Amino acid sequence: MNAVLPRRADRMAVLGVLNVTPDSFSDGGRYRTIDDAISWAEQMWRDGAELIDVGGESTRPGAERVAVEAETERVVPVIRALAERGIAVSIDTMRASVAQAALAAGALVVNDVSGGLGDPDMARVVRDSGCPWILMHWRGHSTVMRTLASYDDVVADVLSELGQRIDAALAAGVDATQLILDPGLGFAKKPEHDWRLLAELGQLQALGFPVLVGASRKSFLGSLLGDGRPDPAGASRSRPVAEREDATTAITAYAALRGAWAVRVHQVRAAVDAATVVAAIERAGK
């Protein structure tokens, strides 16, 4: 069994984020109708995305879970419509039944932010379909993940915990060629943890699996770029979400230089341009 990863020979791949949710941290509520979601997905596809990553449940810090029926109803019509248009789609879910319905509707990849911990049946769905499975480092649901950001050594701990998820997937019969790893930036992580994981991305690469970097517009970028003045609650002021795109593009270029398989971003064109430039520089140096 050899899973077919959407990838290009000439540059790092780019996944475009499509949240069909009312409450995602960056674009919640923007694409709640099928027509709006399809229109934005088509634009990201024209801009060069290799996959459109469709999610129907917010995983922002503090977000409450939605009913499985609601999640399924949000994503399946969009995925079916995109697949019919020849657009490659991944499903962003931690529920096996949602993943199964999405795959039946035409999704090609399962992006599981829980790394298989959220639903013990996910490994069976992935095994039986033979699709690629993105395993993200995860310690708990959005309502509690901020309380779980404690590490002896964040790099060693994340590698160890992802290793456990790899072992569990293989033991369930999932083929190693199906697996992609994601360090889970921002999930049960403080900003200093996110920066350290990026600095040591090579250690994650050394596990021998493709690596996805998902940093787009995340809070550790806002913290870095804030003006340092306290907000009304006394916390340090953060750069607004909508003003983190340049920083996201910088992470994209860095990930490309470090050999990541893909980045997951909200604005595809800038990411594709950055990945293309890095690839051209690398080719010129050979």
mmCIF file of C-alpha atoms in Angstrom:
data_model
loop_
_atom_site.group_PDB
_atom_site.id
_atom_site.type_symbol
_atom_site.label_atom_id
_atom_site.label_comp_id
_atom_site.label_asym_id
_atom_site.label_seq_id
_atom_site.Cartn_x
_atom_site.Cartn_y
_atom_site.Cartn_z
ATOM 1 C CA MET A 1 0.000 0.000 0.000
ATOM 2 C CA ASN A 2 1.440 3.378 -1.025
ATOM 3 C CA ALA A 3 -0.545 6.487 -0.225
ATOM 4 C CA VAL A 4 -0.378 9.137 -2.908
ATOM 5 C CA LEU A 5 0.656 12.440 -1.346
ATOM 6 C CA PRO A 6 -0.248 15.617 -3.186
ATOM 7 C CA ARG A 7 3.226 16.999 -3.797
ATOM 8 C CA ARG A 8 5.235 18.807 -6.424
ATOM 9 C CA ALA A 9 8.715 18.025 -7.617
ATOM 10 C CA ASP A 10 9.588 21.701 -7.987
ATOM 11 C CA ARG A 11 8.562 23.199 -4.625
ATOM 12 C CA MET A 12 7.009 22.595 -1.217
ATOM 13 C CA ALA A 13 3.269 21.906 -1.255
ATOM 14 C CA VAL A 14 0.672 24.354 0.089
ATOM 15 C CA LEU A 15 -2.621 23.508 1.813
ATOM 16 C CA GLY A 16 -5.302 26.185 1.730
ATOM 17 C CA VAL A 17 -7.474 26.504 4.844
ATOM 18 C CA LEU A 18 -11.241 26.435 4.316
ATOM 19 C CA ASN A 19 -13.120 26.698 7.614
ATOM 20 C CA VAL A 20 -16.855 26.209 7.144
ATOM 21 C CA THR A 21 -17.467 27.168 10.760
ATOM 22 C CA PRO A 22 -18.966 30.167 12.555
ATOM 23 C CA ASP A 23 -16.208 30.438 15.166
ATOM 24 C CA SER A 24 -12.723 29.662 13.841
ATOM 25 C CA PHE A 25 -10.144 32.101 15.192
ATOM 26 C CA SER A 26 -9.193 33.644 11.851
ATOM 27 C CA ASP A 27 -12.037 33.335 9.372
ATOM 28 C CA GLY A 28 -14.995 31.932 11.298
ATOM 29 C CA GLY A 29 -18.290 32.735 9.637
ATOM 30 C CA ARG A 30 -16.844 33.924 6.307
ATOM 31 C CA TYR A 31 -17.657 30.773 4.343
ATOM 32 C CA ARG A 32 -20.829 29.461 5.922
ATOM 33 C CA THR A 33 -22.735 29.065 2.650
ATOM 34 C CA ILE A 34 -21.726 26.422 0.130
ATOM 35 C CA ASP A 35 -21.403 28.997 -2.637
ATOM 36 C CA ASP A 36 -19.086 31.207 -0.569
ATOM 37 C CA ALA A 37 -16.950 28.223 0.453
ATOM 38 C CA ILE A 38 -16.672 26.941 -3.109
ATOM 39 C CA SER A 39 -15.799 30.376 -4.457
ATOM 40 C CA TRP A 40 -12.942 30.844 -1.970
ATOM 41 C CA ALA A 41 -11.699 27.281 -2.498
ATOM 42 C CA GLU A 42 -11.616 27.826 -6.247
ATOM 43 C CA GLN A 43 -9.580 30.990 -5.717
ATOM 44 C CA MET A 44 -7.074 29.150 -3.500
ATOM 45 C CA TRP A 45 -6.866 26.381 -6.105
ATOM 46 C CA ARG A 46 -6.151 28.931 -8.860
ATOM 47 C CA ASP A 47 -3.511 30.456 -6.603
ATOM 48 C CA GLY A 48 -1.670 27.132 -6.554
ATOM 49 C CA ALA A 49 -2.833 25.122 -3.525
ATOM 50 C CA GLU A 50 -2.201 21.381 -3.754
ATOM 51 C CA LEU A 51 -5.017 20.672 -1.285
ATOM 52 C CA ILE A 52 -7.981 22.542 0.130
ATOM 53 C CA ASP A 53 -8.228 21.613 3.807
ATOM 54 C CA VAL A 54 -11.921 21.680 4.760
ATOM 55 C CA GLY A 55 -12.856 21.851 8.443
ATOM 56 C CA GLY A 56 -16.263 21.956 10.099
ATOM 57 C CA GLU A 57 -15.262 22.273 13.762
ATOM 58 C CA SER A 58 -13.213 25.066 15.276
ATOM 59 C CA THR A 59 -10.104 24.028 17.205
ATOM 60 C CA ARG A 60 -9.219 27.519 18.447
ATOM 61 C CA PRO A 61 -8.343 27.682 22.162
ATOM 62 C CA GLY A 62 -11.498 27.523 24.250
ATOM 63 C CA ALA A 63 -13.791 26.362 21.444
ATOM 64 C CA GLU A 64 -16.614 24.028 22.422
ATOM 65 C CA ARG A 65 -17.228 20.881 20.387
ATOM 66 C CA VAL A 66 -20.057 20.712 17.868
ATOM 67 C CA ALA A 67 -22.352 17.748 17.314
ATOM 68 C CA VAL A 68 -21.021 15.189 14.872
ATOM 69 C CA GLU A 69 -24.119 15.629 12.714
ATOM 70 C CA ALA A 70 -23.497 19.375 12.447
ATOM 71 C CA GLU A 71 -19.854 18.875 11.545
ATOM 72 C CA THR A 72 -20.759 16.339 8.858
ATOM 73 C CA GLU A 73 -23.483 18.562 7.401
ATOM 74 C CA ARG A 74 -21.044 21.469 7.160
ATOM 75 C CA VAL A 75 -18.252 19.678 5.332
ATOM 76 C CA VAL A 76 -19.712 16.955 3.123
ATOM 77 C CA PRO A 77 -21.624 19.145 0.607
ATOM 78 C CA VAL A 78 -18.600 21.407 0.190
ATOM 79 C CA ILE A 79 -16.196 18.498 -0.273
ATOM 80 C CA ARG A 80 -18.493 16.814 -2.775
ATOM 81 C CA ALA A 81 -18.852 20.014 -4.793
ATOM 82 C CA LEU A 82 -15.097 20.644 -4.811
ATOM 83 C CA ALA A 83 -14.270 17.056 -5.758
ATOM 84 C CA GLU A 84 -16.722 17.278 -8.655
ATOM 85 C CA ARG A 85 -14.773 20.310 -9.873
ATOM 86 C CA GLY A 86 -11.508 18.372 -9.781
ATOM 87 C CA ILE A 87 -10.182 20.155 -6.728
ATOM 88 C CA ALA A 88 -8.129 18.019 -4.322
ATOM 89 C CA VAL A 89 -9.475 18.141 -0.769
ATOM 90 C CA SER A 90 -8.360 17.077 2.693
ATOM 91 C CA ILE A 91 -10.763 16.773 5.623
ATOM 92 C CA ASP A 92 -9.767 18.468 8.868
ATOM 93 C CA THR A 93 -11.477 16.373 11.548
ATOM 94 C CA MET A 94 -10.752 14.208 14.563
ATOM 95 C CA ARG A 95 -13.922 12.147 14.167
ATOM 96 C CA ALA A 96 -13.804 8.861 12.278
ATOM 97 C CA SER A 97 -17.399 9.054 11.049
ATOM 98 C CA VAL A 98 -16.836 12.536 9.623
ATOM 99 C CA ALA A 99 -13.622 11.389 7.961
ATOM 100 C CA GLN A 100 -15.394 8.392 6.455
ATOM 101 C CA ALA A 101 -18.218 10.549 5.082
ATOM 102 C CA ALA A 102 -15.708 13.065 3.707
ATOM 103 C CA LEU A 103 -13.665 10.360 1.991
ATOM 104 C CA ALA A 104 -16.845 8.962 0.452
ATOM 105 C CA ALA A 105 -17.629 12.482 -0.816
ATOM 106 C CA GLY A 106 -14.232 12.762 -2.498
ATOM 107 C CA ALA A 107 -11.677 13.868 0.100
ATOM 108 C CA LEU A 108 -8.188 12.459 -0.479
ATOM 109 C CA VAL A 109 -6.416 13.095 2.843
ATOM 110 C CA VAL A 110 -7.410 13.024 6.528
ATOM 111 C CA ASN A 111 -5.922 15.860 8.592
ATOM 112 C CA ASP A 112 -6.432 14.766 12.210
ATOM 113 C CA VAL A 113 -5.377 17.391 14.748
ATOM 114 C CA SER A 114 -5.727 14.826 17.528
ATOM 115 C CA GLY A 115 -3.195 12.472 15.956
ATOM 116 C CA GLY A 116 -5.665 9.611 16.362
ATOM 117 C CA LEU A 117 -6.346 10.267 20.046
ATOM 118 C CA GLY A 118 -9.709 11.917 19.479
ATOM 119 C CA ASP A 119 -11.413 8.847 18.030
ATOM 120 C CA PRO A 120 -10.026 5.306 18.360
ATOM 121 C CA ASP A 121 -11.830 4.288 15.156
ATOM 122 C CA MET A 122 -9.925 6.778 12.984
ATOM 123 C CA ALA A 123 -7.060 4.359 12.356
ATOM 124 C CA ARG A 124 -9.470 1.817 10.885
ATOM 125 C CA VAL A 125 -11.006 4.391 8.542
ATOM 126 C CA VAL A 126 -7.586 5.500 7.343
ATOM 127 C CA ARG A 127 -6.270 1.947 7.053
ATOM 128 C CA ASP A 128 -9.234 0.795 5.014
ATOM 129 C CA SER A 129 -9.161 3.785 2.686
ATOM 130 C CA GLY A 130 -5.393 3.798 2.191
ATOM 131 C CA CYS A 131 -5.387 7.599 2.259
ATOM 132 C CA PRO A 132 -2.650 9.831 3.699
ATOM 133 C CA TRP A 133 -3.165 10.656 7.393
ATOM 134 C CA ILE A 134 -1.751 13.791 8.984
ATOM 135 C CA LEU A 135 -0.951 13.084 12.638
ATOM 136 C CA MET A 136 -0.651 16.277 14.659
ATOM 137 C CA HIS A 137 0.834 16.509 18.132
ATOM 138 C CA TRP A 138 -2.126 16.997 20.484
ATOM 139 C CA ARG A 139 -2.745 16.692 24.203
ATOM 140 C CA GLY A 140 -6.400 17.580 24.663
ATOM 141 C CA HIS A 141 -9.437 19.391 23.351
ATOM 142 C CA SER A 142 -9.592 23.151 22.832
ATOM 143 C CA THR A 143 -11.350 23.782 26.152
ATOM 144 C CA VAL A 144 -8.412 22.437 28.158
ATOM 145 C CA MET A 145 -5.358 22.573 25.917
ATOM 146 C CA ARG A 146 -3.963 25.772 27.444
ATOM 147 C CA THR A 147 -3.654 23.953 30.776
ATOM 148 C CA LEU A 148 -1.598 21.202 29.131
ATOM 149 C CA ALA A 149 1.292 23.335 27.854
ATOM 150 C CA SER A 150 3.898 21.987 30.278
ATOM 151 C CA TYR A 151 7.046 20.235 29.004
ATOM 152 C CA ASP A 152 10.350 19.056 30.409
ATOM 153 C CA ASP A 153 11.851 19.547 26.938
ATOM 154 C CA VAL A 154 9.276 20.493 24.331
ATOM 155 C CA VAL A 155 11.176 19.026 21.376
ATOM 156 C CA ALA A 156 11.949 15.725 23.084
ATOM 157 C CA ASP A 157 8.433 15.464 24.501
ATOM 158 C CA VAL A 158 6.707 16.220 21.188
ATOM 159 C CA LEU A 159 8.936 13.734 19.364
ATOM 160 C CA SER A 160 8.200 11.074 21.970
ATOM 161 C CA GLU A 161 4.451 11.654 21.917
ATOM 162 C CA LEU A 162 4.307 11.722 18.116
ATOM 163 C CA GLY A 163 6.340 8.522 18.136
ATOM 164 C CA GLN A 164 3.628 6.926 20.239
ATOM 165 C CA ARG A 165 1.010 8.004 17.698
ATOM 166 C CA ILE A 166 3.090 6.556 14.869
ATOM 167 C CA ASP A 167 3.446 3.254 16.734
ATOM 168 C CA ALA A 168 -0.297 3.122 17.412
ATOM 169 C CA ALA A 169 -1.112 3.793 13.757
ATOM 170 C CA LEU A 170 1.264 1.114 12.525
ATOM 171 C CA ALA A 171 -0.049 -1.368 15.085
ATOM 172 C CA ALA A 172 -3.572 -0.722 13.756
ATOM 173 C CA GLY A 173 -2.461 -1.697 10.269
ATOM 174 C CA VAL A 174 -1.921 1.760 8.785
ATOM 175 C CA ASP A 175 0.988 1.706 6.352
ATOM 176 C CA ALA A 176 3.982 3.936 7.121
ATOM 177 C CA THR A 177 3.666 5.527 3.671
ATOM 178 C CA GLN A 178 0.307 6.993 4.718
ATOM 179 C CA LEU A 179 1.679 9.051 7.607
ATOM 180 C CA ILE A 180 2.503 12.761 7.725
ATOM 181 C CA LEU A 181 3.588 14.536 10.916
ATOM 182 C CA ASP A 182 2.602 17.959 12.244
ATOM 183 C CA PRO A 183 4.242 19.407 15.401
ATOM 184 C CA GLY A 184 0.969 21.107 16.383
ATOM 185 C CA LEU A 185 2.106 24.692 16.737
ATOM 186 C CA GLY A 186 -0.227 26.523 19.098
ATOM 187 C CA PHE A 187 -1.910 23.376 20.408
ATOM 188 C CA ALA A 188 -1.043 22.985 24.094
ATOM 189 C CA LYS A 189 1.989 25.156 23.360
ATOM 190 C CA LYS A 190 3.216 28.502 24.632
ATOM 191 C CA PRO A 191 4.965 30.842 22.166
ATOM 192 C CA GLU A 192 8.401 29.766 23.365
ATOM 193 C CA HIS A 193 7.455 26.150 22.643
ATOM 194 C CA ASP A 194 6.363 27.011 19.100
ATOM 195 C CA TRP A 195 9.604 28.839 18.343
ATOM 196 C CA ARG A 196 11.724 26.019 19.745
ATOM 197 C CA LEU A 197 9.863 23.422 17.660
ATOM 198 C CA LEU A 198 10.430 25.493 14.531
ATOM 199 C CA ALA A 199 14.104 25.938 15.371
ATOM 200 C CA GLU A 200 14.483 22.165 15.767
ATOM 201 C CA LEU A 201 12.314 21.172 12.813
ATOM 202 C CA GLY A 202 15.149 18.964 11.585
ATOM 203 C CA GLN A 203 14.650 16.628 14.525
ATOM 204 C CA LEU A 204 11.076 16.022 13.452
ATOM 205 C CA GLN A 205 12.237 15.507 9.864
ATOM 206 C CA ALA A 206 14.690 12.901 11.122
ATOM 207 C CA LEU A 207 11.795 10.597 12.047
ATOM 208 C CA GLY A 208 11.555 9.903 8.328
ATOM 209 C CA PHE A 209 8.019 11.105 7.558
ATOM 210 C CA PRO A 210 6.767 14.102 5.557
ATOM 211 C CA VAL A 211 6.215 17.130 7.795
ATOM 212 C CA LEU A 212 3.403 19.685 7.659
ATOM 213 C CA VAL A 213 3.894 23.093 9.295
ATOM 214 C CA GLY A 214 0.738 24.937 10.343
ATOM 215 C CA ALA A 215 1.651 28.398 11.634
ATOM 216 C CA SER A 216 -0.759 30.576 9.689
ATOM 217 C CA ARG A 217 -1.892 33.645 11.679
ATOM 218 C CA LYS A 218 -1.363 31.847 15.003
ATOM 219 C CA SER A 219 -1.089 33.592 18.340
ATOM 220 C CA PHE A 220 2.662 33.090 18.781
ATOM 221 C CA LEU A 221 3.136 35.344 15.747
ATOM 222 C CA GLY A 222 0.783 37.913 17.244
ATOM 223 C CA SER A 223 2.693 37.831 20.518
ATOM 224 C CA LEU A 224 6.017 38.370 18.772
ATOM 225 C CA LEU A 225 4.737 41.268 16.683
ATOM 226 C CA GLY A 226 2.621 43.030 19.309
ATOM 227 C CA ASP A 227 3.528 46.562 20.290
ATOM 228 C CA GLY A 228 4.306 45.518 23.868
ATOM 229 C CA ARG A 229 1.772 47.865 25.432
ATOM 230 C CA PRO A 230 -0.683 46.315 27.871
ATOM 231 C CA ASP A 231 -4.281 45.768 26.788
ATOM 232 C CA PRO A 232 -7.193 46.705 29.112
ATOM 233 C CA ALA A 233 -6.818 43.376 30.927
ATOM 234 C CA GLY A 234 -3.139 44.014 31.614
ATOM 235 C CA ALA A 235 -1.793 41.449 29.143
ATOM 236 C CA SER A 236 0.734 42.377 26.475
ATOM 237 C CA ARG A 237 -1.021 43.553 23.339
ATOM 238 C CA SER A 238 -0.910 41.109 20.407
ATOM 239 C CA ARG A 239 -0.792 41.882 16.681
ATOM 240 C CA PRO A 240 -4.348 41.388 15.335
ATOM 241 C CA VAL A 241 -5.021 38.151 13.473
ATOM 242 C CA ALA A 242 -5.622 39.894 10.150
ATOM 243 C CA GLU A 243 -2.183 41.551 10.359
ATOM 244 C CA ARG A 244 -0.085 38.394 10.675
ATOM 245 C CA GLU A 245 0.152 37.458 6.992
ATOM 246 C CA ASP A 246 3.697 38.721 6.405
ATOM 247 C CA ALA A 247 4.915 36.751 9.413
ATOM 248 C CA THR A 248 3.081 33.685 8.121
ATOM 249 C CA THR A 249 4.862 34.039 4.770
ATOM 250 C CA ALA A 250 8.196 34.239 6.587
ATOM 251 C CA ILE A 251 7.415 30.919 8.288
ATOM 252 C CA THR A 252 6.495 29.470 4.883
ATOM 253 C CA ALA A 253 9.885 30.407 3.465
ATOM 254 C CA TYR A 254 11.625 28.980 6.520
ATOM 255 C CA ALA A 255 9.676 25.703 6.283
ATOM 256 C CA ALA A 256 10.583 25.399 2.607
ATOM 257 C CA LEU A 257 14.261 25.931 3.383
ATOM 258 C CA ARG A 258 14.081 23.250 6.077
ATOM 259 C CA GLY A 259 12.554 20.689 3.703
ATOM 260 C CA ALA A 260 8.978 20.537 4.969
ATOM 261 C CA TRP A 261 6.497 18.650 2.801
ATOM 262 C CA ALA A 262 3.865 21.388 3.084
ATOM 263 C CA VAL A 263 2.510 24.391 4.932
ATOM 264 C CA ARG A 264 -1.126 25.013 5.828
ATOM 265 C CA VAL A 265 -2.121 28.642 5.257
ATOM 266 C CA HIS A 266 -5.091 30.981 4.926
ATOM 267 C CA GLN A 267 -3.643 33.006 2.029
ATOM 268 C CA VAL A 268 -2.309 30.639 -0.608
ATOM 269 C CA ARG A 269 -0.774 32.934 -3.183
ATOM 270 C CA ALA A 270 1.850 34.424 -0.867
ATOM 271 C CA ALA A 271 2.802 30.955 0.386
ATOM 272 C CA VAL A 272 3.119 29.570 -3.143
ATOM 273 C CA ASP A 273 5.269 32.545 -4.142
ATOM 274 C CA ALA A 274 7.549 32.063 -1.134
ATOM 275 C CA ALA A 275 7.902 28.323 -1.735
ATOM 276 C CA THR A 276 8.592 28.919 -5.440
ATOM 277 C CA VAL A 277 11.312 31.487 -4.688
ATOM 278 C CA VAL A 278 13.036 29.195 -2.190
ATOM 279 C CA ALA A 279 12.943 26.313 -4.660
ATOM 280 C CA ALA A 280 14.479 28.505 -7.391
ATOM 281 C CA ILE A 281 17.324 29.537 -5.095
ATOM 282 C CA GLU A 282 17.974 25.924 -4.144
ATOM 283 C CA ARG A 283 18.002 24.811 -7.791
ATOM 284 C CA ALA A 284 20.430 27.581 -8.699
ATOM 285 C CA GLY A 285 22.823 26.394 -6.005
ATOM 286 C CA LYS A 286 23.068 22.837 -7.341
#
